[in-house]
Coordinates of C-alpha atoms in Angstrom, one line a residue:
Chain A
M1 CA 203.1 47.0 241.6
P2 CA 199.5 46.0 242.1
T3 CA 197.2 49.0 242.0
T4 CA 195.2 49.0 245.2
T5 CA 191.9 50.7 244.4
T6 CA 190.2 49.1 247.4
P7 CA 190.5 51.3 250.4
T8 CA 192.9 49.9 253.0
P9 CA 191.4 49.3 256.4
A10 CA 191.8 52.1 258.8
P11 CA 195.4 51.8 260.2
T12 CA 194.4 52.1 263.8
T13 CA 191.3 51.6 265.9
A14 CA 191.6 55.2 266.9
A15 CA 189.8 56.2 263.7
A16 CA 187.1 53.6 264.3
P17 CA 183.7 55.0 265.5
A18 CA 183.3 55.1 269.2
R19 CA 180.1 53.1 269.0
R20 CA 181.7 49.9 267.9
R21 CA 179.6 46.9 267.8
D22 CA 180.1 44.1 270.3
P23 CA 182.6 41.8 268.4
R24 CA 180.7 38.8 269.8
A25 CA 177.5 40.0 268.2
A26 CA 179.2 40.2 264.8
V27 CA 179.9 36.5 265.0
W28 CA 176.9 35.1 266.9
V29 CA 174.0 36.9 265.2
P30 CA 174.9 36.0 261.6
A31 CA 175.8 32.4 262.7
A32 CA 172.4 32.0 264.4
L33 CA 170.7 33.4 261.3
V34 CA 172.4 30.9 259.1
V35 CA 171.4 28.1 261.5
L36 CA 167.8 29.3 261.4
V37 CA 167.6 29.4 257.6
A38 CA 169.3 26.0 257.3
S39 CA 166.9 24.6 260.0
V40 CA 163.8 25.9 258.1
V41 CA 165.0 24.5 254.7
G42 CA 166.2 21.3 256.3
S43 CA 163.0 20.8 258.2
V44 CA 160.9 21.3 255.1
M45 CA 162.8 18.5 253.4
V46 CA 162.2 16.0 256.2
G47 CA 159.1 13.9 256.1
A48 CA 157.2 11.1 254.4
A49 CA 157.5 12.6 250.9
D50 CA 161.2 12.7 249.9
L51 CA 162.1 16.2 249.0
G52 CA 165.4 18.0 248.4
A53 CA 166.7 21.5 249.0
A54 CA 166.4 22.1 245.3
D55 CA 162.7 21.3 245.5
V56 CA 162.2 23.7 248.3
G57 CA 164.0 26.4 246.3
R58 CA 161.9 25.7 243.2
T59 CA 158.7 25.9 245.2
L60 CA 159.7 29.2 246.8
V61 CA 160.7 30.7 243.5
T62 CA 157.4 29.6 241.9
H63 CA 155.3 31.0 244.7
L64 CA 157.2 34.3 244.8
G65 CA 156.2 34.7 241.2
L66 CA 159.8 34.5 240.0
G67 CA 159.5 31.2 238.1
G68 CA 159.2 32.8 234.7
L69 CA 162.0 35.3 235.4
L70 CA 164.5 32.7 236.5
G71 CA 163.3 30.0 234.1
V72 CA 162.4 27.6 236.9
E73 CA 159.7 24.9 236.2
P74 CA 157.1 24.5 239.0
L75 CA 157.2 21.2 240.9
P76 CA 154.4 18.6 240.3
A77 CA 151.3 19.7 242.0
L78 CA 151.4 17.2 244.8
Q79 CA 155.0 17.9 245.8
D80 CA 154.4 21.6 245.5
A81 CA 151.3 21.4 247.8
T82 CA 153.3 19.3 250.3
I83 CA 155.9 22.0 250.5
W84 CA 153.8 25.1 250.2
E85 CA 150.6 24.2 251.9
L86 CA 151.7 21.7 254.5
R87 CA 155.3 22.0 255.5
M88 CA 156.2 25.6 255.0
P89 CA 153.4 27.1 257.1
R90 CA 154.1 24.6 259.8
V91 CA 157.8 25.2 259.9
L92 CA 157.5 29.0 259.7
T93 CA 154.9 29.0 262.4
A94 CA 157.2 26.9 264.6
A95 CA 160.1 29.3 263.9
A96 CA 158.0 32.4 264.8
V97 CA 156.5 30.8 267.9
G98 CA 159.9 29.6 269.1
A99 CA 161.5 33.0 268.6
G100 CA 158.7 34.8 270.3
L101 CA 158.6 32.5 273.3
A102 CA 162.3 32.7 273.9
V103 CA 162.4 36.5 273.7
C104 CA 159.4 36.7 276.0
G105 CA 161.1 34.3 278.4
V106 CA 164.2 36.5 278.6
V107 CA 162.1 39.6 279.2
M108 CA 160.0 37.9 282.0
Q109 CA 163.1 36.5 283.7
A110 CA 164.7 40.0 283.7
L111 CA 161.6 41.9 284.8
T112 CA 160.7 39.6 287.7
R113 CA 164.4 38.8 288.4
N114 CA 163.2 35.2 288.7
P115 CA 165.1 32.5 286.9
L116 CA 162.0 30.3 286.9
A117 CA 159.9 32.9 285.1
D118 CA 158.6 32.1 281.6
P119 CA 156.2 33.8 279.2
Y120 CA 153.2 32.1 280.8
L121 CA 153.9 33.4 284.2
L122 CA 151.0 35.9 284.3
G123 CA 148.5 33.1 283.6
L124 CA 148.6 33.8 279.9
S125 CA 148.7 30.2 278.8
S126 CA 146.0 29.1 281.3
G127 CA 143.8 31.9 280.2
A128 CA 144.3 31.1 276.6
S129 CA 143.7 27.4 277.3
F130 CA 140.4 28.3 279.0
G131 CA 139.3 30.4 276.0
A132 CA 140.4 27.6 273.6
V133 CA 138.6 24.7 275.4
L134 CA 135.4 26.8 275.5
V135 CA 135.3 27.0 271.7
L136 CA 136.7 23.5 271.1
G137 CA 134.2 22.0 273.4
A138 CA 131.5 24.0 271.6
G139 CA 132.8 22.7 268.3
V140 CA 133.6 26.1 266.8
A141 CA 137.2 25.6 266.0
L142 CA 137.3 28.5 263.6
L143 CA 137.1 30.9 266.5
L144 CA 140.0 29.2 268.4
P145 CA 142.8 31.7 267.8
L146 CA 140.6 34.6 268.7
A147 CA 139.2 32.8 271.8
A148 CA 142.7 31.9 273.0
F149 CA 144.0 35.4 272.4
V150 CA 141.1 36.9 274.4
G151 CA 141.5 34.4 277.1
A152 CA 145.2 35.2 277.4
L153 CA 144.6 39.0 277.6
A154 CA 141.8 38.5 280.1
A155 CA 144.2 36.5 282.3
L156 CA 146.8 39.1 282.0
A157 CA 144.4 41.9 282.9
A158 CA 143.2 39.9 286.0
A159 CA 146.8 39.2 287.1
L160 CA 147.9 42.8 286.7
L161 CA 144.8 44.1 288.5
L162 CA 145.4 41.7 291.3
A163 CA 149.1 42.7 291.5
R164 CA 148.1 46.3 291.5
A165 CA 145.5 45.7 294.2
M166 CA 148.3 44.4 296.5
G167 CA 150.1 47.8 296.2
V168 CA 153.2 48.7 294.2
M169 CA 153.8 46.1 291.5
T170 CA 156.8 44.3 292.8
P171 CA 158.2 41.2 291.1
T172 CA 157.0 38.9 293.9
R173 CA 153.5 40.3 293.7
I174 CA 153.4 39.8 290.0
V175 CA 154.5 36.2 290.4
L176 CA 152.0 35.5 293.1
A177 CA 149.1 37.2 291.2
G178 CA 150.0 35.2 288.0
L179 CA 150.0 32.0 290.0
A180 CA 146.6 32.7 291.4
V181 CA 145.1 33.6 288.0
S182 CA 146.8 30.5 286.5
Q183 CA 145.4 28.1 289.0
L184 CA 141.9 29.5 288.7
A185 CA 142.0 29.4 284.9
A186 CA 143.4 25.9 285.0
A187 CA 140.6 24.7 287.2
A188 CA 138.0 26.3 284.9
T189 CA 139.7 24.6 281.9
S190 CA 139.7 21.2 283.7
F191 CA 136.1 21.7 284.5
V192 CA 135.1 22.4 280.9
V193 CA 137.1 19.4 279.6
F194 CA 135.8 17.1 282.3
W195 CA 132.2 18.2 281.7
S196 CA 131.9 18.4 277.9
A197 CA 134.8 16.8 276.0
Q198 CA 134.3 13.4 274.4
G199 CA 136.1 11.4 271.8
D200 CA 138.0 13.4 269.2
A201 CA 137.2 16.7 270.9
Y202 CA 139.1 15.3 273.8
R203 CA 142.2 14.6 271.7
D204 CA 141.9 18.0 270.0
I205 CA 141.8 19.7 273.4
L206 CA 144.7 17.7 274.8
S207 CA 146.8 18.4 271.7
W208 CA 146.1 22.1 272.0
L209 CA 146.8 22.1 275.7
M210 CA 150.2 20.5 275.1
G211 CA 150.9 22.9 272.3
S212 CA 151.1 21.9 268.7
V213 CA 151.8 23.6 265.3
A214 CA 150.3 20.7 263.3
R215 CA 147.3 22.7 262.1
S216 CA 149.3 25.7 261.0
T217 CA 148.2 27.5 257.9
W218 CA 149.5 30.6 256.2
T219 CA 147.1 32.5 258.4
S220 CA 149.0 31.1 261.5
V221 CA 152.3 32.2 259.9
A222 CA 150.9 35.7 259.4
I223 CA 149.6 36.0 262.9
A224 CA 152.7 34.7 264.6
G225 CA 155.1 36.2 262.1
V226 CA 153.7 39.7 262.3
A227 CA 153.5 39.5 266.1
V228 CA 157.1 38.4 266.4
L229 CA 158.5 40.8 263.9
V230 CA 156.7 43.8 265.4
V231 CA 156.3 43.2 269.1
G232 CA 159.2 40.7 269.4
G233 CA 161.4 43.1 267.5
L234 CA 160.6 45.9 269.9
L235 CA 161.1 43.7 272.9
A236 CA 164.4 42.4 271.5
S237 CA 165.6 46.0 271.4
T238 CA 165.2 46.6 275.1
G239 CA 168.5 45.2 276.1
S240 CA 169.8 48.2 278.1
V241 CA 166.4 48.6 279.8
L242 CA 166.5 45.0 281.0
D243 CA 170.2 45.4 282.0
A244 CA 169.1 48.2 284.3
F245 CA 167.0 45.7 286.3
T246 CA 170.0 43.5 287.0
F247 CA 170.3 44.6 290.6
G248 CA 166.6 45.1 291.1
D249 CA 164.0 47.9 291.0
T250 CA 165.9 50.4 293.2
A251 CA 169.0 50.1 291.1
A252 CA 167.0 50.5 288.0
A253 CA 165.3 53.6 289.3
G254 CA 168.8 54.9 290.3
L255 CA 169.9 54.4 286.7
G256 CA 167.1 56.8 285.6
L257 CA 164.3 54.4 284.7
D258 CA 160.7 54.9 285.4
V259 CA 160.4 51.4 286.9
Q260 CA 156.7 51.1 287.2
R261 CA 155.9 52.4 283.8
T262 CA 158.7 50.4 282.1
R263 CA 157.5 47.2 283.8
W264 CA 153.9 47.8 282.8
V265 CA 154.8 48.5 279.1
L266 CA 157.0 45.5 278.8
L267 CA 154.5 43.2 280.5
V268 CA 151.8 44.3 278.1
G269 CA 154.2 43.7 275.2
V270 CA 155.0 40.2 276.4
A271 CA 151.3 39.5 276.9
L272 CA 150.3 40.7 273.4
L273 CA 153.1 38.6 271.8
T274 CA 152.5 35.5 273.9
G275 CA 148.8 35.8 273.4
A276 CA 149.2 35.9 269.6
L277 CA 151.6 32.9 269.7
V278 CA 149.5 30.8 272.0
S279 CA 146.5 31.5 269.8
V280 CA 148.1 29.7 266.9
S281 CA 150.1 27.0 268.7
G282 CA 148.7 26.4 272.1
A283 CA 150.9 26.6 275.2
I284 CA 154.2 25.1 274.2
G285 CA 156.3 24.7 277.3
F286 CA 160.0 25.0 278.2
V287 CA 161.1 27.1 275.2
G288 CA 160.5 30.3 277.1
L289 CA 162.0 28.9 280.3
T290 CA 165.1 26.9 279.1
L291 CA 166.2 28.7 276.0
P292 CA 167.1 32.0 277.8
H293 CA 169.2 30.1 280.3
A294 CA 171.0 28.1 277.6
V295 CA 171.8 31.1 275.5
R296 CA 172.8 33.1 278.6
M297 CA 175.6 30.6 279.0
L298 CA 176.9 31.7 275.6
T299 CA 176.4 35.4 275.9
G300 CA 176.6 36.2 279.6
A301 CA 173.9 38.0 281.5
R302 CA 173.8 41.3 279.5
H303 CA 170.7 41.5 277.4
R304 CA 171.7 43.3 274.2
L305 CA 173.1 40.2 272.6
L306 CA 171.0 37.7 274.7
L307 CA 167.7 38.9 273.4
P308 CA 168.2 38.5 269.6
L309 CA 170.2 35.4 270.0
A310 CA 167.6 33.8 272.2
G311 CA 165.0 34.6 269.6
L312 CA 167.0 33.1 266.7
F313 CA 168.0 30.0 268.6
G314 CA 164.5 29.6 270.0
A315 CA 163.2 29.6 266.4
S316 CA 165.6 26.9 265.3
F317 CA 165.0 24.9 268.4
L318 CA 161.2 24.8 267.9
V319 CA 161.6 24.0 264.2
W320 CA 163.6 20.9 265.1
A321 CA 161.4 20.0 268.0
D322 CA 158.4 20.0 265.7
T323 CA 160.3 18.1 263.1
I324 CA 160.9 15.4 265.7
A325 CA 157.3 15.6 266.8
R326 CA 156.0 14.8 263.3
T327 CA 158.6 12.2 262.2
V328 CA 159.7 10.1 265.2
F329 CA 156.4 8.1 265.4
A330 CA 155.3 8.8 261.8
P331 CA 152.6 8.6 260.6
R332 CA 151.4 9.4 264.2
E333 CA 152.2 12.8 265.5
L334 CA 153.1 14.1 268.9
P335 CA 152.1 17.5 270.1
V336 CA 155.4 19.5 269.9
G337 CA 154.9 20.5 273.6
I338 CA 155.7 16.9 274.6
V339 CA 159.0 17.1 272.6
T340 CA 160.0 20.5 274.0
A341 CA 159.3 19.3 277.5
A342 CA 161.2 16.0 276.9
I343 CA 164.2 18.0 275.7
G344 CA 163.7 21.2 277.8
A345 CA 163.2 19.7 281.2
P346 CA 166.4 17.6 281.2
V347 CA 168.4 20.5 279.8
F348 CA 167.1 22.7 282.5
A349 CA 168.0 20.1 285.1
V350 CA 171.6 20.0 283.7
L351 CA 171.8 23.8 283.7
L352 CA 170.7 23.8 287.4
W353 CA 173.1 21.0 288.2
R354 CA 176.0 22.9 286.7
G355 CA 174.9 25.7 288.9
K356 CA 175.5 28.3 286.3
A357 CA 172.0 29.1 285.1
V358 CA 170.4 30.3 288.3
Chain B
M1 CA 167.1 71.4 318.3
R2 CA 166.2 72.7 314.8
D3 CA 168.1 75.9 315.6
R4 CA 171.3 73.9 316.2
T5 CA 170.8 72.1 313.0
T6 CA 170.8 75.2 310.9
D7 CA 173.7 76.6 312.8
G8 CA 175.8 73.5 312.4
T9 CA 175.3 73.3 308.7
S10 CA 175.7 76.9 307.8
R11 CA 179.1 76.9 309.5
V12 CA 180.4 74.1 307.3
A13 CA 179.5 75.4 303.9
A14 CA 182.0 78.0 302.9
P15 CA 180.3 81.3 302.0
G16 CA 180.1 81.9 298.3
S17 CA 180.9 78.4 297.2
T18 CA 178.4 76.3 295.2
P19 CA 175.9 74.7 297.5
G20 CA 176.1 70.9 297.9
L21 CA 173.0 68.9 298.8
E22 CA 170.3 70.9 300.5
V23 CA 167.3 69.0 301.8
A24 CA 164.4 71.2 302.8
R25 CA 161.4 70.2 304.8
V26 CA 161.2 66.7 303.3
R27 CA 158.4 64.6 304.6
W28 CA 157.5 61.1 303.6
S29 CA 155.1 58.6 305.1
V30 CA 154.2 55.1 304.1
A31 CA 151.0 53.3 305.1
G32 CA 150.0 56.2 307.4
R33 CA 153.3 56.1 309.3
L34 CA 155.5 59.2 309.1
I35 CA 159.0 57.9 308.3
V36 CA 160.8 61.1 307.4
D37 CA 159.4 64.1 309.3
D38 CA 160.1 67.5 308.0
V39 CA 163.9 67.0 307.5
D40 CA 166.2 69.9 306.8
C41 CA 169.8 69.1 306.3
T42 CA 172.7 69.7 304.0
A43 CA 175.7 67.8 302.7
P44 CA 178.5 70.3 301.9
P45 CA 180.0 70.0 298.4
G46 CA 183.1 67.8 298.1
A47 CA 182.8 66.6 301.6
F48 CA 182.0 63.3 303.2
T49 CA 178.8 63.6 305.2
G50 CA 177.6 60.8 307.5
L51 CA 173.9 60.2 308.1
L52 CA 173.6 58.7 311.5
G53 CA 170.8 57.4 313.7
P54 CA 169.3 54.3 315.2
N55 CA 167.6 51.6 313.2
G56 CA 164.4 52.9 311.7
S57 CA 165.3 56.5 312.2
G58 CA 164.8 57.2 308.5
K59 CA 168.3 57.1 307.1
S60 CA 167.7 54.8 304.2
S61 CA 164.4 56.4 303.4
L62 CA 166.0 59.9 303.3
L63 CA 168.7 58.6 300.9
R64 CA 166.0 57.1 298.7
L65 CA 164.1 60.3 298.7
V66 CA 167.2 62.3 297.8
A67 CA 168.0 59.8 295.0
G68 CA 164.5 60.3 293.6
I69 CA 163.7 56.6 294.0
T70 CA 160.8 57.5 296.2
V71 CA 158.9 60.8 295.9
P72 CA 158.5 62.9 299.1
D73 CA 155.0 63.9 300.3
A74 CA 156.4 67.4 300.7
G75 CA 159.8 69.2 300.6
T76 CA 162.6 69.4 298.2
A77 CA 166.1 68.1 297.7
A78 CA 168.3 70.4 295.7
F79 CA 171.9 69.8 294.6
A80 CA 174.2 72.5 293.4
G81 CA 171.2 74.8 293.5
T82 CA 168.9 72.7 291.3
D83 CA 165.8 71.0 292.7
L84 CA 166.4 67.4 291.8
A85 CA 162.7 66.7 291.4
S86 CA 162.7 69.2 288.5
V87 CA 165.3 67.2 286.6
R88 CA 164.4 64.4 284.3
R89 CA 165.2 60.9 285.6
R90 CA 168.0 60.1 283.3
E91 CA 169.6 63.5 283.8
R92 CA 169.3 63.0 287.5
A93 CA 171.0 59.6 287.2
R94 CA 174.0 61.4 285.6
R95 CA 174.3 63.7 288.7
V96 CA 173.2 61.5 291.6
A97 CA 174.3 57.8 292.1
F98 CA 172.9 55.6 294.8
V99 CA 174.5 52.5 296.2
E100 CA 171.9 50.5 298.1
Q101 CA 172.5 47.9 300.8
E102 CA 173.3 44.4 299.5
A103 CA 172.2 44.7 295.9
A104 CA 172.4 41.2 294.4
A105 CA 172.0 39.9 290.8
E106 CA 170.0 36.8 290.1
T107 CA 172.2 35.8 287.1
P108 CA 175.9 35.3 286.9
L109 CA 177.5 38.6 286.0
R110 CA 181.0 39.7 285.1
V111 CA 182.4 42.5 287.3
L112 CA 183.1 44.8 284.3
D113 CA 179.5 44.2 283.0
A114 CA 178.2 45.1 286.5
V115 CA 180.1 48.4 286.4
L116 CA 179.1 49.1 282.8
L117 CA 175.5 49.3 284.0
G118 CA 176.4 52.7 285.4
R119 CA 176.8 54.0 281.8
I120 CA 173.2 53.4 281.0
P121 CA 172.0 56.9 281.9
H122 CA 174.7 58.4 279.6
R123 CA 173.5 56.9 276.4
S124 CA 170.5 56.1 274.3
L125 CA 168.6 53.1 275.6
L126 CA 169.0 51.5 272.2
A127 CA 172.8 51.9 272.1
G128 CA 175.3 49.4 273.4
D129 CA 178.6 49.9 275.3
T130 CA 181.2 52.0 273.5
D131 CA 184.9 51.8 273.9
A132 CA 184.6 55.0 275.9
D133 CA 182.1 53.3 278.2
R134 CA 184.4 50.4 278.8
H135 CA 187.3 52.7 279.4
L136 CA 185.3 54.7 282.0
A137 CA 184.1 51.5 283.7
R138 CA 187.7 50.2 284.0
E139 CA 188.7 53.6 285.3
A140 CA 186.0 53.4 287.9
L141 CA 187.2 50.0 288.9
A142 CA 190.7 51.3 289.3
R143 CA 189.5 54.1 291.5
V144 CA 188.0 51.7 294.0
G145 CA 191.1 49.5 293.8
M146 CA 189.5 46.7 291.9
A147 CA 191.1 47.0 288.4
E148 CA 192.4 43.5 288.3
F149 CA 188.9 42.0 289.1
A150 CA 187.3 43.2 285.9
D151 CA 186.9 39.8 284.3
R152 CA 186.0 37.9 287.5
S153 CA 182.4 36.7 288.1
L154 CA 180.7 38.9 290.7
A155 CA 179.6 35.9 292.6
T156 CA 183.2 34.9 293.4
L157 CA 183.9 38.1 295.2
S158 CA 183.9 38.7 298.9
G159 CA 181.4 41.1 300.5
G160 CA 183.9 43.9 300.7
E161 CA 185.0 43.5 297.1
R162 CA 181.4 43.4 295.9
Q163 CA 180.7 46.6 297.8
R164 CA 183.5 48.2 295.9
V165 CA 182.2 47.0 292.6
H166 CA 178.8 48.6 293.5
V167 CA 180.6 51.9 294.3
A168 CA 182.5 51.6 291.0
R169 CA 179.1 51.1 289.2
A170 CA 177.9 54.3 290.9
L171 CA 181.2 56.1 289.9
A172 CA 180.6 55.0 286.3
Q173 CA 177.5 57.2 286.4
E174 CA 180.0 60.1 286.8
P175 CA 177.9 61.6 289.7
S176 CA 178.5 64.8 291.5
L177 CA 176.5 63.4 294.5
L178 CA 177.1 59.9 295.7
L179 CA 174.6 58.3 298.1
L180 CA 175.8 55.2 300.0
D181 CA 173.3 53.2 302.2
E182 CA 175.3 51.5 305.0
P183 CA 178.3 50.8 302.8
T184 CA 180.1 49.1 305.7
N185 CA 177.4 46.6 306.6
H186 CA 178.6 43.0 307.0
L187 CA 182.2 44.0 306.2
D188 CA 185.2 43.0 308.3
V189 CA 187.1 45.8 309.9
A190 CA 189.7 46.1 307.2
A191 CA 187.1 46.3 304.5
Q192 CA 185.2 48.9 306.6
L193 CA 188.2 51.1 306.9
A194 CA 189.0 50.7 303.2
T195 CA 185.4 51.7 302.3
M196 CA 185.7 54.8 304.5
T197 CA 189.0 55.7 303.1
L198 CA 187.5 55.4 299.6
A199 CA 184.6 57.6 300.5
R200 CA 187.1 60.3 301.8
K201 CA 189.2 60.0 298.6
L202 CA 186.1 60.4 296.4
A203 CA 185.1 63.5 298.4
A204 CA 188.6 64.9 298.0
D205 CA 188.2 64.4 294.3
G206 CA 185.2 66.7 294.4
V207 CA 182.3 64.2 294.7
T208 CA 179.8 65.1 297.4
V209 CA 179.3 61.9 299.5
L210 CA 176.4 61.3 301.8
A211 CA 176.5 57.9 303.5
A212 CA 174.1 56.3 306.0
L213 CA 176.3 54.8 308.7
H214 CA 175.7 52.6 311.6
D215 CA 179.0 52.7 313.3
L216 CA 179.4 56.0 315.2
N217 CA 183.2 55.5 315.6
L218 CA 183.7 54.9 311.9
A219 CA 181.7 58.1 311.3
A220 CA 183.8 59.9 313.9
A221 CA 187.0 58.8 312.3
A222 CA 186.1 59.5 308.7
C223 CA 183.3 62.0 308.2
D224 CA 183.7 65.8 307.6
H225 CA 180.2 66.5 308.6
V226 CA 177.4 64.4 310.3
V227 CA 173.7 64.6 310.5
M228 CA 172.0 62.7 313.3
L229 CA 168.4 61.5 312.7
D230 CA 166.0 60.1 315.3
A231 CA 162.5 59.0 314.5
G232 CA 162.6 60.7 311.1
R233 CA 163.8 64.1 312.5
V234 CA 167.1 65.8 312.5
V235 CA 168.4 65.9 316.0
A236 CA 171.8 67.4 315.4
A237 CA 174.0 68.3 312.5
G238 CA 177.5 69.7 312.1
S239 CA 181.0 68.6 312.5
V240 CA 181.9 65.3 314.2
K241 CA 183.0 67.1 317.4
E242 CA 179.8 69.1 317.6
V243 CA 177.4 66.2 317.0
L244 CA 179.0 63.2 318.6
V245 CA 178.8 64.4 322.2
P246 CA 177.5 62.4 325.2
A247 CA 174.3 64.4 325.4
V248 CA 173.2 63.8 321.8
I249 CA 174.2 60.1 322.0
E250 CA 172.2 59.5 325.2
Q251 CA 169.2 61.4 323.8
V252 CA 169.1 59.4 320.6
Y253 CA 170.4 56.0 321.5
G254 CA 169.6 56.0 325.2
V255 CA 173.2 54.9 326.1
R256 CA 175.9 56.6 328.0
C257 CA 179.3 57.2 326.5
D258 CA 182.5 59.1 327.0
V259 CA 184.2 60.9 324.2
L260 CA 187.9 60.3 324.1
E261 CA 190.5 61.7 321.7
H262 CA 192.2 59.5 319.2
P263 CA 195.9 59.5 320.0
A264 CA 196.9 59.7 316.4
T265 CA 194.2 61.6 314.6
G266 CA 192.8 63.7 317.3
R267 CA 189.3 62.8 316.2
P268 CA 186.7 61.7 318.7
V269 CA 186.4 58.1 319.9
L270 CA 183.3 57.0 321.6
A271 CA 183.7 54.7 324.6
F272 CA 180.3 53.2 325.6
S273 CA 179.7 52.2 329.1

């Protein structure tokens, strides 16, 4: 007889803990994580210089200081720099930005109960763009992330103050206030571009306005990564709170939520995260709008699974979108925002057409 | 009129029993307009109380004030002897459930998921549904006669079925006090009667039910106790036979009516002329 030292599984589910995980989560979340890791490694391999997964692994091991320990020789300097200084920061920034935008999109759509809501709803992207073109036009590109972040927060503050001034902060008022601030900031941006931009500055500005991760550095990874892990992680844990808003503010209040305070806190969280993302990548469109709808078709409307899955798939999506942006017309590059719009808009149209998304 | 109010209510609550809902001097105004004007009323425990009155008489506002969704300018709403304003929001949501008029979701939602929302006040906001939650949600669906609809999409249901799902969501909160805002609105007559039967059944199970109602005859047929509001004030309160009399109806609605007796139930039937 075989000696079974391994504990046999509990005979019935009666002994299982009451707080059992959603069985779908046990499948989808690991699957989405695997897809993301594969996407990151795969995307680093793709490009003008021919690199394999082994090369990516060697570079990682080397830079993590494990080369001696594992007996791995570093790659030649050029290949190593291609992976470590060019592609890794770019791919990781894309992943962080994609994850953050998708999570913010879910939160905004739930909070405003508006299927057209996205992270830029409160004028964040327009405000960031205005901040960015001010410094780009002035030729001080170093200050760009800071200027964009400040611009985003200023737009948020203006939108929220305007929404407050209209009375109680209802979803409709938030949307309207965001629209007003957006339009004003967009007009100011156009004015600056029209007035001052010439030659290369013009292309820089346009590339930034469309959204691009081409200039990502490890600093970009740090900014976007920390923002996503901290703020994005917190937002992704608000599934039950967002669920409570399913039938609107009154229902949420009836379920024991402080509706105004909750909305305020979540909007500020979305603004901080989106501001940080926009500061490194510009305003990449359609990730925050389309990804939530697409993932919702997998998970249903409940948010506990939707939030993390949207984040993970958003990350993979933007990694591949950026891979397309830098390879399709190589050596010329597109701003990744063009690719996300080219994919996102038709997908959104299909979701609408199938009548399931909204 | 105020005297009659107190008389009517004190007669219904049995002496010595735990008090039900007691609304005392609740006053609420919005944009300078007084909507709820010094309202005193009660809903006896384990009974079905109808909140009646014309459009704009403050029925919905009063329900929202009792539910704690809006905060009164003055006055208190107490249930089972506890001032509901002194209870934390989540705790209150475990005692009081509110079904508003025509709550709609913007995203496609499964019926069981809609009902599971009612479990939110009972668990940490970080926790997901447990098997116990799912069991309670299915039980709530069964209580409203919708057990077999659990896996349907909410959007495919009729108005009456959706209304029942919302009641099931409220029941999943395991409330002692259930507030219904015009639960029969836009329903056909069968669905209206079914909703009233359900409210009576819940009251018989020990839930105190307070429902804003439009249709006086429905209220006459189903309610144990009624409160008549007009322009934010309580005009009359008491049993159906005490309140639904020609004088009150004419004063509040400005219409004449005769009160007949239902041949089968003996309850009042209003015939308007």
